């Protein structure tokens, strides 16, 4: 596979469930990002990892827990979510510089019941 | 803080019409500027970018010029096609981690 992949593409979960979103990049990049895209707000940056270290946590509630075990994989662990957390979650990767292009995955459409 | 403002949509055009999407920004330092496009059911992909004042980014017939004096990065295309129907996002980056600040997005609908 090439580029940035995300699984699952769709996820429906109850408020008491625990689930994880997975992102994998095949581009040899150093930085990976989680974004939230909801209908009512602009794209929101959630987390940034550079060389497997978290360098940004954009005031995200603790019910979202990221994990970056290596430079190719990024996870977003979800627990006790709220219906307002329903959104498209996008993963991206880049070399990490100011002018570098970010490459996005297709996203996971999350619905919290 | 940094911010990006772009015109609200949806913008509806006929095929072969001229498209302009306005984008202005507020930033400290010297940002890099980007236009990303999101086709239905897909993630975002880079359309074009410019990294310093007066640079012009171009791709697939789209163009945008980095105007420092007006803090703008307007997107233009001379003749749109139905396949250009998508949501277009203006964005900037100022830090070394490459974090992007996005505008709200503009939906463009091109009809035959």
GROMACS .gro file of C-alpha atoms in nm, chain A residues 9 31 33 35 37 42-43 45 48 50 55-56 88 90 96-102 104-106, chain B residues 32 34 36 38 41-46 49 51 89 93-100 102-104:
model
   48
    9UNK     CA    1  -1.326   0.366   0.757
   31UNK     CA    2   0.568   1.367   1.179
   33UNK     CA    3  -0.106   1.428   1.305
   35UNK     CA    4  -0.735   1.606   1.303
   37UNK     CA    5  -1.345   1.733   1.108
   42UNK     CA    6  -1.329   2.398   1.093
   43UNK     CA    7  -1.068   2.125   1.088
   45UNK     CA    8  -0.570   1.974   1.504
   48UNK     CA    9   0.114   1.609   1.668
   50UNK     CA   10   0.741   1.405   1.575
   55UNK     CA   11   0.484   1.758   2.059
   56UNK     CA   12   0.134   1.898   2.066
   88UNK     CA   13  -1.452   1.244   1.062
   90UNK     CA   14  -0.825   1.239   0.975
   96UNK     CA   15   0.750   1.805   0.972
   97UNK     CA   16   0.880   2.136   0.841
   98UNK     CA   17   0.687   2.462   0.808
   99UNK     CA   18   0.655   2.436   0.431
  100UNK     CA   19   0.622   2.060   0.403
  101UNK     CA   20   0.312   1.907   0.251
  102UNK     CA   21   0.090   1.700   0.476
  104UNK     CA   22  -0.387   1.282   0.455
  105UNK     CA   23  -0.556   0.948   0.492
  106UNK     CA   24  -0.920   0.900   0.388
  145UNK     CA   25   0.376   2.909   0.446
  147UNK     CA   26  -0.153   2.617   0.129
  149UNK     CA   27  -0.597   2.173   0.012
  151UNK     CA   28  -1.127   1.742  -0.034
  154UNK     CA   29  -1.564   1.068   0.065
  155UNK     CA   30  -1.191   1.133   0.068
  156UNK     CA   31  -0.925   1.293   0.284
  157UNK     CA   32  -0.757   1.620   0.201
  158UNK     CA   33  -0.490   1.651  -0.063
  159UNK     CA   34  -0.255   1.935  -0.140
  162UNK     CA   35   0.135   2.601  -0.187
  164UNK     CA   36   0.631   2.958   0.099
  202UNK     CA   37  -0.943   2.467   0.234
  206UNK     CA   38   0.180   2.694   0.883
  207UNK     CA   39   0.427   2.887   1.093
  208UNK     CA   40   0.597   2.637   1.320
  209UNK     CA   41   0.866   2.381   1.280
  210UNK     CA   42   0.630   2.088   1.340
  211UNK     CA   43   0.433   2.184   1.034
  212UNK     CA   44   0.107   2.234   1.219
  213UNK     CA   45  -0.165   2.360   0.988
  215UNK     CA   46  -0.722   2.576   0.839
  216UNK     CA   47  -0.996   2.803   0.720
  217UNK     CA   48  -1.355   2.683   0.740
   0.00000   0.00000   0.00000
